[in-house]
């Protein structure tokens, strides 16, 4: 279990505020959080675990130059998860997990409230066959946005995915590969993958290389909130990398070169 509390008096961030108004005061914040985790071994092969976490932040921010009202942002985050790990066979291990999080953001005195609910579940498996390790995952996720400033109140999104990966190491060579397929209710089917290899030149030097693709869909907040854009497209990326590593006792040296291309990069920017 854990508890935390923080308070800051803050400072005035504006340079053009009117003395004596709320916009000229220091903008501080206070926060409180707590978490707990409980696990129980049913026997030598099965274990269950539950965890919860909660955080509350109340922060001040600068109002308009002539405002006499103290503006505040209230942010609450609550999350819970449950998982079950099972060693079915000496070579087969699996984990079933499920979780939910609720993220609520409010501003005062302006009546802006946004709430995001996320539910997720996953089934992961690991099978060891000699020098080979195979990992597979089946995932599902559901997002729901409730926003006071959005026409219709918000939006929903669902995603289901399947992925499989393979690792192999023998002597001085190691190879890793993976492929994943996502089915997104808003953006359809996307396939990503990666491959990587490493070679130990001797006991101190190692050379490695990798290539992979990525996919990231915009969140509901990024699409449907007043600060978002409804027609945002998902990010796609392609990255390649080569590296050289030296390791001897407590000495570590490495050199890495990479090349990354991102299409439809999602970022925050002022409307022009």
PDB file of C-alpha atoms in Angstrom:
ATOM      1  CA  UNK A   1       0.000   0.000   0.000  1.00  0.00           C
ATOM      2  CA  UNK A   2       1.132   3.560  -0.632  1.00  0.00           C
ATOM      3  CA  UNK A   3      -0.056   7.090   0.089  1.00  0.00           C
ATOM      4  CA  UNK A   4       1.331  10.392  -1.178  1.00  0.00           C
ATOM      5  CA  UNK A   5       0.543  14.070  -0.787  1.00  0.00           C
ATOM      6  CA  UNK A   6       2.078  17.160  -2.377  1.00  0.00           C
ATOM      7  CA  UNK A   7       1.484  20.896  -2.123  1.00  0.00           C
ATOM      8  CA  UNK A   8       3.119  23.779  -3.995  1.00  0.00           C
ATOM      9  CA  UNK A   9       2.548  27.523  -3.618  1.00  0.00           C
ATOM     10  CA  UNK A  10       3.507  28.050  -7.253  1.00  0.00           C
ATOM     11  CA  UNK A  11       4.452  31.333  -8.938  1.00  0.00           C
ATOM     12  CA  UNK A  12       2.983  33.958 -11.264  1.00  0.00           C
ATOM     13  CA  UNK A  13       3.631  32.901 -14.857  1.00  0.00           C
ATOM     14  CA  UNK A  14       2.133  35.972 -16.565  1.00  0.00           C
ATOM     15  CA  UNK A  15       4.106  39.076 -17.541  1.00  0.00           C
ATOM     16  CA  UNK A  16       1.139  41.280 -18.480  1.00  0.00           C
ATOM     17  CA  UNK A  17      -1.230  40.660 -15.557  1.00  0.00           C
ATOM     18  CA  UNK A  18      -2.997  43.482 -13.748  1.00  0.00           C
ATOM     19  CA  UNK A  19      -1.846  43.920 -10.151  1.00  0.00           C
ATOM     20  CA  UNK A  20      -4.517  43.042  -7.606  1.00  0.00           C
ATOM     21  CA  UNK A  21      -6.402  40.652  -9.888  1.00  0.00           C
ATOM     22  CA  UNK A  22      -6.529  36.883  -9.687  1.00  0.00           C
ATOM     23  CA  UNK A  23      -4.479  36.677 -12.870  1.00  0.00           C
ATOM     24  CA  UNK A  24      -1.506  38.207 -11.027  1.00  0.00           C
ATOM     25  CA  UNK A  25      -1.380  35.737  -8.141  1.00  0.00           C
ATOM     26  CA  UNK A  26       0.800  32.675  -7.707  1.00  0.00           C
ATOM     27  CA  UNK A  27      -0.588  29.488  -9.210  1.00  0.00           C
ATOM     28  CA  UNK A  28      -0.035  26.531  -6.949  1.00  0.00           C
ATOM     29  CA  UNK A  29      -1.421  23.026  -6.716  1.00  0.00           C
ATOM     30  CA  UNK A  30      -2.106  20.243  -4.275  1.00  0.00           C
ATOM     31  CA  UNK A  31      -2.375  16.543  -4.964  1.00  0.00           C
ATOM     32  CA  UNK A  32      -3.113  13.320  -3.111  1.00  0.00           C
ATOM     33  CA  UNK A  33      -2.781   9.747  -4.311  1.00  0.00           C
ATOM     34  CA  UNK A  34      -3.003   6.219  -3.031  1.00  0.00           C
ATOM     35  CA  UNK A  35      -2.472   2.699  -4.307  1.00  0.00           C
ATOM     36  CA  UNK A  36      -2.798  -0.855  -3.061  1.00  0.00           C
ATOM     37  CA  UNK A  37      -1.900  -4.271  -4.423  1.00  0.00           C
ATOM     38  CA  UNK A  38      -2.826  -7.681  -3.076  1.00  0.00           C
ATOM     39  CA  UNK A  39      -1.630 -11.011  -4.439  1.00  0.00           C
ATOM     40  CA  UNK A  40      -2.345 -14.592  -3.394  1.00  0.00           C
ATOM     41  CA  UNK A  41      -0.725 -17.834  -4.530  1.00  0.00           C
ATOM     42  CA  UNK A  42      -3.453 -20.439  -4.891  1.00  0.00           C
ATOM     43  CA  UNK A  43      -0.752 -23.100  -5.252  1.00  0.00           C
ATOM     44  CA  UNK A  44       2.668 -23.474  -6.862  1.00  0.00           C
ATOM     45  CA  UNK A  45       1.261 -22.943 -10.362  1.00  0.00           C
ATOM     46  CA  UNK A  46      -1.519 -20.381  -9.967  1.00  0.00           C
ATOM     47  CA  UNK A  47      -1.478 -16.863  -8.566  1.00  0.00           C
ATOM     48  CA  UNK A  48      -4.075 -14.056  -8.565  1.00  0.00           C
ATOM     49  CA  UNK A  49      -3.443 -10.374  -7.973  1.00  0.00           C
ATOM     50  CA  UNK A  50      -5.588  -7.248  -7.667  1.00  0.00           C
ATOM     51  CA  UNK A  51      -4.508  -3.617  -7.651  1.00  0.00           C
ATOM     52  CA  UNK A  52      -6.184  -0.224  -7.288  1.00  0.00           C
ATOM     53  CA  UNK A  53      -4.869   3.320  -7.617  1.00  0.00           C
ATOM     54  CA  UNK A  54      -6.371   6.785  -7.252  1.00  0.00           C
ATOM     55  CA  UNK A  55      -5.064  10.322  -7.733  1.00  0.00           C
ATOM     56  CA  UNK A  56      -6.587  13.779  -7.176  1.00  0.00           C
ATOM     57  CA  UNK A  57      -4.975  17.023  -8.357  1.00  0.00           C
ATOM     58  CA  UNK A  58      -6.353  20.503  -7.697  1.00  0.00           C
ATOM     59  CA  UNK A  59      -4.326  23.141  -9.509  1.00  0.00           C
ATOM     60  CA  UNK A  60      -4.603  26.871 -10.129  1.00  0.00           C
ATOM     61  CA  UNK A  61      -3.833  28.419 -13.499  1.00  0.00           C
ATOM     62  CA  UNK A  62      -3.658  31.973 -14.829  1.00  0.00           C
ATOM     63  CA  UNK A  63      -6.930  33.574 -15.822  1.00  0.00           C
ATOM     64  CA  UNK A  64      -7.319  36.375 -18.356  1.00  0.00           C
ATOM     65  CA  UNK A  65      -5.471  39.584 -17.586  1.00  0.00           C
ATOM     66  CA  UNK A  66      -8.383  41.439 -15.977  1.00  0.00           C
ATOM     67  CA  UNK A  67     -10.134  38.518 -14.295  1.00  0.00           C
ATOM     68  CA  UNK A  68     -11.046  38.633 -10.609  1.00  0.00           C
ATOM     69  CA  UNK A  69     -11.843  34.900 -10.472  1.00  0.00           C
ATOM     70  CA  UNK A  70      -9.390  32.193  -9.436  1.00  0.00           C
ATOM     71  CA  UNK A  71      -9.334  29.558 -12.175  1.00  0.00           C
ATOM     72  CA  UNK A  72      -8.743  25.940 -11.183  1.00  0.00           C
ATOM     73  CA  UNK A  73      -8.388  22.574 -12.857  1.00  0.00           C
ATOM     74  CA  UNK A  74      -9.513  19.417 -11.058  1.00  0.00           C
ATOM     75  CA  UNK A  75      -8.097  16.114 -12.269  1.00  0.00           C
ATOM     76  CA  UNK A  76      -9.147  12.720 -10.865  1.00  0.00           C
ATOM     77  CA  UNK A  77      -7.826   9.360 -12.024  1.00  0.00           C
ATOM     78  CA  UNK A  78      -9.058   6.001 -10.687  1.00  0.00           C
ATOM     79  CA  UNK A  79      -7.827   2.622 -11.926  1.00  0.00           C
ATOM     80  CA  UNK A  80      -8.256  -1.032 -10.957  1.00  0.00           C
ATOM     81  CA  UNK A  81      -6.945  -4.286 -12.399  1.00  0.00           C
ATOM     82  CA  UNK A  82      -7.078  -8.017 -11.782  1.00  0.00           C
ATOM     83  CA  UNK A  83      -4.850 -10.749 -13.209  1.00  0.00           C
ATOM     84  CA  UNK A  84      -4.385 -14.485 -12.959  1.00  0.00           C
ATOM     85  CA  UNK A  85      -1.069 -16.131 -13.791  1.00  0.00           C
ATOM     86  CA  UNK A  86      -0.946 -19.872 -14.442  1.00  0.00           C
ATOM     87  CA  UNK A  87       1.920 -22.282 -15.159  1.00  0.00           C
ATOM     88  CA  UNK A  88      -0.057 -24.916 -17.060  1.00  0.00           C
ATOM     89  CA  UNK A  89       2.976 -26.939 -18.141  1.00  0.00           C
ATOM     90  CA  UNK A  90       6.701 -26.607 -17.451  1.00  0.00           C
ATOM     91  CA  UNK A  91       7.037 -24.922 -20.847  1.00  0.00           C
ATOM     92  CA  UNK A  92       3.708 -23.015 -20.941  1.00  0.00           C
ATOM     93  CA  UNK A  93       2.868 -19.970 -18.853  1.00  0.00           C
ATOM     94  CA  UNK A  94      -0.159 -17.703 -19.337  1.00  0.00           C
ATOM     95  CA  UNK A  95      -1.703 -14.587 -17.781  1.00  0.00           C
ATOM     96  CA  UNK A  96      -5.284 -13.357 -17.999  1.00  0.00           C
ATOM     97  CA  UNK A  97      -5.775  -9.702 -17.016  1.00  0.00           C
ATOM     98  CA  UNK A  98      -8.613  -7.179 -16.953  1.00  0.00           C
ATOM     99  CA  UNK A  99      -8.752  -3.565 -15.890  1.00  0.00           C
ATOM    100  CA  UNK A 100     -10.655  -0.318 -15.922  1.00  0.00           C
ATOM    101  CA  UNK A 101      -9.649   3.318 -15.560  1.00  0.00           C
ATOM    102  CA  UNK A 102     -11.707   6.509 -15.236  1.00  0.00           C
ATOM    103  CA  UNK A 103     -10.051   9.844 -16.016  1.00  0.00           C
ATOM    104  CA  UNK A 104     -12.049  12.988 -15.144  1.00  0.00           C
ATOM    105  CA  UNK A 105     -10.934  16.565 -15.809  1.00  0.00           C
ATOM    106  CA  UNK A 106     -12.889  19.676 -14.781  1.00  0.00           C
ATOM    107  CA  UNK A 107     -12.227  23.417 -14.867  1.00  0.00           C
ATOM    108  CA  UNK A 108     -13.725  25.976 -12.486  1.00  0.00           C
ATOM    109  CA  UNK A 109     -15.461  28.383 -12.594  1.00  0.00           C
ATOM    110  CA  UNK A 110     -15.888  27.610 -16.312  1.00  0.00           C
ATOM    111  CA  UNK A 111     -18.192  24.614 -16.657  1.00  0.00           C
ATOM    112  CA  UNK A 112     -15.941  22.308 -18.674  1.00  0.00           C
ATOM    113  CA  UNK A 113     -15.945  18.595 -17.771  1.00  0.00           C
ATOM    114  CA  UNK A 114     -14.437  15.680 -19.687  1.00  0.00           C
ATOM    115  CA  UNK A 115     -14.464  12.051 -18.583  1.00  0.00           C
ATOM    116  CA  UNK A 116     -12.738   9.122 -20.287  1.00  0.00           C
ATOM    117  CA  UNK A 117     -13.533   5.519 -19.382  1.00  0.00           C
ATOM    118  CA  UNK A 118     -11.236   2.731 -20.576  1.00  0.00           C
ATOM    119  CA  UNK A 119     -11.824  -1.004 -20.163  1.00  0.00           C
ATOM    120  CA  UNK A 120      -9.256  -3.548 -21.280  1.00  0.00           C
ATOM    121  CA  UNK A 121      -8.601  -7.278 -21.143  1.00  0.00           C
ATOM    122  CA  UNK A 122      -5.717  -9.444 -22.329  1.00  0.00           C
ATOM    123  CA  UNK A 123      -4.637 -13.079 -22.502  1.00  0.00           C
ATOM    124  CA  UNK A 124      -0.887 -13.563 -22.881  1.00  0.00           C
ATOM    125  CA  UNK A 125       0.948 -16.852 -23.350  1.00  0.00           C
ATOM    126  CA  UNK A 126       4.602 -17.863 -23.316  1.00  0.00           C
ATOM    127  CA  UNK A 127       5.843 -21.235 -24.552  1.00  0.00           C
ATOM    128  CA  UNK A 128       9.498 -22.333 -24.293  1.00  0.00           C
ATOM    129  CA  UNK A 129      10.710 -24.973 -26.740  1.00  0.00           C
ATOM    130  CA  UNK A 130      14.421 -25.570 -26.325  1.00  0.00           C
ATOM    131  CA  UNK A 131      16.239 -22.500 -27.642  1.00  0.00           C
ATOM    132  CA  UNK A 132      12.964 -20.984 -28.855  1.00  0.00           C
ATOM    133  CA  UNK A 133      10.443 -18.829 -26.990  1.00  0.00           C
ATOM    134  CA  UNK A 134       7.047 -18.095 -28.532  1.00  0.00           C
ATOM    135  CA  UNK A 135       4.773 -15.405 -27.085  1.00  0.00           C
ATOM    136  CA  UNK A 136       1.173 -14.726 -28.121  1.00  0.00           C
ATOM    137  CA  UNK A 137      -1.318 -12.129 -26.915  1.00  0.00           C
ATOM    138  CA  UNK A 138      -5.027 -11.534 -27.469  1.00  0.00           C
ATOM    139  CA  UNK A 139      -6.239  -8.076 -26.389  1.00  0.00           C
ATOM    140  CA  UNK A 140      -9.456  -6.096 -26.282  1.00  0.00           C
ATOM    141  CA  UNK A 141     -10.048  -2.453 -25.371  1.00  0.00           C
ATOM    142  CA  UNK A 142     -13.062  -0.159 -25.168  1.00  0.00           C
ATOM    143  CA  UNK A 143     -12.931   3.655 -24.790  1.00  0.00           C
ATOM    144  CA  UNK A 144     -15.785   6.001 -23.962  1.00  0.00           C
ATOM    145  CA  UNK A 145     -15.587   9.800 -23.833  1.00  0.00           C
ATOM    146  CA  UNK A 146     -18.121  12.053 -22.119  1.00  0.00           C
ATOM    147  CA  UNK A 147     -17.464  15.741 -22.738  1.00  0.00           C
ATOM    148  CA  UNK A 148     -19.652  18.696 -21.799  1.00  0.00           C
ATOM    149  CA  UNK A 149     -18.451  20.725 -24.803  1.00  0.00           C
ATOM    150  CA  UNK A 150     -18.993  18.106 -27.488  1.00  0.00           C
ATOM    151  CA  UNK A 151     -22.099  17.910 -29.629  1.00  0.00           C
ATOM    152  CA  UNK A 152     -23.783  14.630 -28.720  1.00  0.00           C
ATOM    153  CA  UNK A 153     -21.804  14.308 -25.480  1.00  0.00           C
ATOM    154  CA  UNK A 154     -18.749  12.353 -26.672  1.00  0.00           C
ATOM    155  CA  UNK A 155     -17.844   9.181 -28.514  1.00  0.00           C
ATOM    156  CA  UNK A 156     -16.822   5.540 -28.261  1.00  0.00           C
ATOM    157  CA  UNK A 157     -14.068   3.378 -29.706  1.00  0.00           C
ATOM    158  CA  UNK A 158     -13.218  -0.332 -29.597  1.00  0.00           C
ATOM    159  CA  UNK A 159     -10.044  -2.173 -30.505  1.00  0.00           C
ATOM    160  CA  UNK A 160      -9.205  -5.873 -30.689  1.00  0.00           C
ATOM    161  CA  UNK A 161      -5.732  -7.183 -31.386  1.00  0.00           C
ATOM    162  CA  UNK A 162      -3.753 -10.373 -31.797  1.00  0.00           C
ATOM    163  CA  UNK A 163       0.018 -10.580 -31.706  1.00  0.00           C
ATOM    164  CA  UNK A 164       2.655 -13.288 -31.834  1.00  0.00           C
ATOM    165  CA  UNK A 165       6.394 -13.092 -31.270  1.00  0.00           C
ATOM    166  CA  UNK A 166       9.363 -15.438 -31.500  1.00  0.00           C
ATOM    167  CA  UNK A 167      12.774 -15.372 -29.825  1.00  0.00           C
ATOM    168  CA  UNK A 168      15.716 -17.646 -30.592  1.00  0.00           C
ATOM    169  CA  UNK A 169      19.241 -17.649 -29.249  1.00  0.00           C
ATOM    170  CA  UNK A 170      22.074 -20.049 -29.950  1.00  0.00           C
ATOM    171  CA  UNK A 171      25.718 -19.525 -29.168  1.00  0.00           C
ATOM    172  CA  UNK A 172      26.484 -15.914 -30.091  1.00  0.00           C
ATOM    173  CA  UNK A 173      23.438 -15.175 -32.275  1.00  0.00           C
ATOM    174  CA  UNK A 174      20.018 -13.940 -31.084  1.00  0.00           C
ATOM    175  CA  UNK A 175      17.005 -13.246 -33.301  1.00  0.00           C
ATOM    176  CA  UNK A 176      13.634 -11.760 -32.358  1.00  0.00           C
ATOM    177  CA  UNK A 177      10.553 -11.158 -34.495  1.00  0.00           C
ATOM    178  CA  UNK A 178       6.942 -10.140 -33.892  1.00  0.00           C
ATOM    179  CA  UNK A 179       3.750  -9.336 -35.784  1.00  0.00           C
ATOM    180  CA  UNK A 180       0.516  -7.762 -34.547  1.00  0.00           C
ATOM    181  CA  UNK A 181      -2.894  -7.147 -36.115  1.00  0.00           C
ATOM    182  CA  UNK A 182      -5.261  -4.496 -34.719  1.00  0.00           C
ATOM    183  CA  UNK A 183      -8.944  -4.187 -35.570  1.00  0.00           C
ATOM    184  CA  UNK A 184     -10.030  -0.634 -34.707  1.00  0.00           C
ATOM    185  CA  UNK A 185     -13.703   0.336 -34.877  1.00  0.00           C
ATOM    186  CA  UNK A 186     -12.789   3.760 -36.276  1.00  0.00           C
ATOM    187  CA  UNK A 187      -9.782   3.009 -38.493  1.00  0.00           C
ATOM    188  CA  UNK A 188     -10.144  -0.596 -39.595  1.00  0.00           C
ATOM    189  CA  UNK A 189      -7.406  -3.249 -39.653  1.00  0.00           C
ATOM    190  CA  UNK A 190      -3.734  -2.361 -39.213  1.00  0.00           C
ATOM    191  CA  UNK A 191      -0.774  -4.766 -39.221  1.00  0.00           C
ATOM    192  CA  UNK A 192       2.568  -3.935 -37.615  1.00  0.00           C
ATOM    193  CA  UNK A 193       5.698  -5.966 -37.055  1.00  0.00           C
ATOM    194  CA  UNK A 194       9.381  -5.976 -36.174  1.00  0.00           C
ATOM    195  CA  UNK A 195      12.524  -8.026 -36.539  1.00  0.00           C
ATOM    196  CA  UNK A 196      15.795  -7.698 -34.626  1.00  0.00           C
ATOM    197  CA  UNK A 197      19.093  -9.547 -34.445  1.00  0.00           C
ATOM    198  CA  UNK A 198      22.199  -9.407 -32.295  1.00  0.00           C
ATOM    199  CA  UNK A 199      25.636 -11.000 -32.736  1.00  0.00           C
ATOM    200  CA  UNK A 200      28.302 -11.338 -30.028  1.00  0.00           C
ATOM    201  CA  UNK A 201      31.597 -10.675 -31.785  1.00  0.00           C
ATOM    202  CA  UNK A 202      33.443 -11.789 -28.639  1.00  0.00           C
ATOM    203  CA  UNK A 203      32.830 -11.607 -24.890  1.00  0.00           C
ATOM    204  CA  UNK A 204      32.931  -7.764 -24.865  1.00  0.00           C
ATOM    205  CA  UNK A 205      31.630  -6.572 -28.247  1.00  0.00           C
ATOM    206  CA  UNK A 206      28.124  -6.991 -29.631  1.00  0.00           C
ATOM    207  CA  UNK A 207      26.547  -5.703 -32.850  1.00  0.00           C
ATOM    208  CA  UNK A 208      22.788  -5.427 -33.292  1.00  0.00           C
ATOM    209  CA  UNK A 209      20.165  -4.238 -35.756  1.00  0.00           C
ATOM    210  CA  UNK A 210      16.393  -3.916 -35.933  1.00  0.00           C
ATOM    211  CA  UNK A 211      13.536  -2.801 -38.158  1.00  0.00           C
ATOM    212  CA  UNK A 212       9.904  -2.260 -37.225  1.00  0.00           C
ATOM    213  CA  UNK A 213       6.624  -0.522 -37.967  1.00  0.00           C
ATOM    214  CA  UNK A 214       4.144   1.107 -35.603  1.00  0.00           C
ATOM    215  CA  UNK A 215       0.524   2.257 -35.410  1.00  0.00           C
ATOM    216  CA  UNK A 216      -1.121   4.633 -32.904  1.00  0.00           C
ATOM    217  CA  UNK A 217      -4.727   5.731 -33.156  1.00  0.00           C
ATOM    218  CA  UNK A 218      -5.696   9.165 -31.803  1.00  0.00           C
ATOM    219  CA  UNK A 219      -7.565   9.118 -28.506  1.00  0.00           C
ATOM    220  CA  UNK A 220     -11.204  10.129 -28.275  1.00  0.00           C
ATOM    221  CA  UNK A 221     -10.118  13.314 -26.488  1.00  0.00           C
ATOM    222  CA  UNK A 222      -7.768  14.187 -29.349  1.00  0.00           C
ATOM    223  CA  UNK A 223     -10.609  13.755 -31.827  1.00  0.00           C
ATOM    224  CA  UNK A 224     -13.780  14.934 -30.107  1.00  0.00           C
ATOM    225  CA  UNK A 225     -12.852  17.422 -27.374  1.00  0.00           C
ATOM    226  CA  UNK A 226     -12.891  21.190 -28.108  1.00  0.00           C
ATOM    227  CA  UNK A 227      -9.094  20.965 -28.357  1.00  0.00           C
ATOM    228  CA  UNK A 228      -9.170  18.040 -30.778  1.00  0.00           C
ATOM    229  CA  UNK A 229      -9.801  17.432 -34.452  1.00  0.00           C
ATOM    230  CA  UNK A 230     -12.471  14.952 -35.518  1.00  0.00           C
ATOM    231  CA  UNK A 231     -10.765  13.987 -38.794  1.00  0.00           C
ATOM    232  CA  UNK A 232      -7.396  13.109 -37.241  1.00  0.00           C
ATOM    233  CA  UNK A 233      -5.769  10.105 -38.875  1.00  0.00           C
ATOM    234  CA  UNK A 234      -3.781   7.484 -36.940  1.00  0.00           C
ATOM    235  CA  UNK A 235      -0.011   7.700 -36.768  1.00  0.00           C
ATOM    236  CA  UNK A 236       2.082   5.191 -38.664  1.00  0.00           C
ATOM    237  CA  UNK A 237       5.828   4.820 -38.296  1.00  0.00           C
ATOM    238  CA  UNK A 238       8.815   2.952 -39.663  1.00  0.00           C
ATOM    239  CA  UNK A 239      12.113   2.720 -37.767  1.00  0.00           C
ATOM    240  CA  UNK A 240      15.437   1.030 -38.493  1.00  0.00           C
ATOM    241  CA  UNK A 241      18.408   0.893 -36.146  1.00  0.00           C
ATOM    242  CA  UNK A 242      21.961  -0.450 -35.955  1.00  0.00           C
ATOM    243  CA  UNK A 243      24.196  -0.399 -32.929  1.00  0.00           C
ATOM    244  CA  UNK A 244      27.512  -1.455 -31.451  1.00  0.00           C
ATOM    245  CA  UNK A 245      27.918  -2.228 -27.754  1.00  0.00           C
ATOM    246  CA  UNK A 246      30.963  -2.778 -25.542  1.00  0.00           C
ATOM    247  CA  UNK A 247      30.664  -4.362 -22.098  1.00  0.00           C
ATOM    248  CA  UNK A 248      33.490  -5.374 -19.788  1.00  0.00           C
ATOM    249  CA  UNK A 249      32.983  -5.544 -16.042  1.00  0.00           C
ATOM    250  CA  UNK A 250      31.507  -2.221 -14.903  1.00  0.00           C
ATOM    251  CA  UNK A 251      32.347  -0.466 -18.187  1.00  0.00           C
ATOM    252  CA  UNK A 252      29.553   0.098 -20.698  1.00  0.00           C
ATOM    253  CA  UNK A 253      29.839   1.855 -24.052  1.00  0.00           C
ATOM    254  CA  UNK A 254      27.387   1.914 -26.939  1.00  0.00           C
ATOM    255  CA  UNK A 255      26.916   3.600 -30.299  1.00  0.00           C
ATOM    256  CA  UNK A 256      23.502   3.646 -31.991  1.00  0.00           C
ATOM    257  CA  UNK A 257      22.340   4.993 -35.333  1.00  0.00           C
ATOM    258  CA  UNK A 258      18.639   5.047 -36.187  1.00  0.00           C
ATOM    259  CA  UNK A 259      16.303   6.347 -38.851  1.00  0.00           C
ATOM    260  CA  UNK A 260      12.630   6.932 -38.030  1.00  0.00           C
ATOM    261  CA  UNK A 261       9.775   8.098 -40.271  1.00  0.00           C
ATOM    262  CA  UNK A 262       6.384   9.081 -38.801  1.00  0.00           C
ATOM    263  CA  UNK A 263       3.349   9.746 -40.979  1.00  0.00           C
ATOM    264  CA  UNK A 264       0.364  11.748 -39.661  1.00  0.00           C
ATOM    265  CA  UNK A 265       2.207  12.710 -36.467  1.00  0.00           C
ATOM    266  CA  UNK A 266      -0.279  13.670 -33.730  1.00  0.00           C
ATOM    267  CA  UNK A 267       0.785  16.743 -31.787  1.00  0.00           C
ATOM    268  CA  UNK A 268      -0.725  19.761 -30.053  1.00  0.00           C
ATOM    269  CA  UNK A 269      -0.664  23.083 -31.840  1.00  0.00           C
ATOM    270  CA  UNK A 270      -2.557  26.361 -31.797  1.00  0.00           C
ATOM    271  CA  UNK A 271      -5.213  26.757 -34.462  1.00  0.00           C
ATOM    272  CA  UNK A 272      -3.975  28.852 -37.373  1.00  0.00           C
TER     273      UNK A 272
END
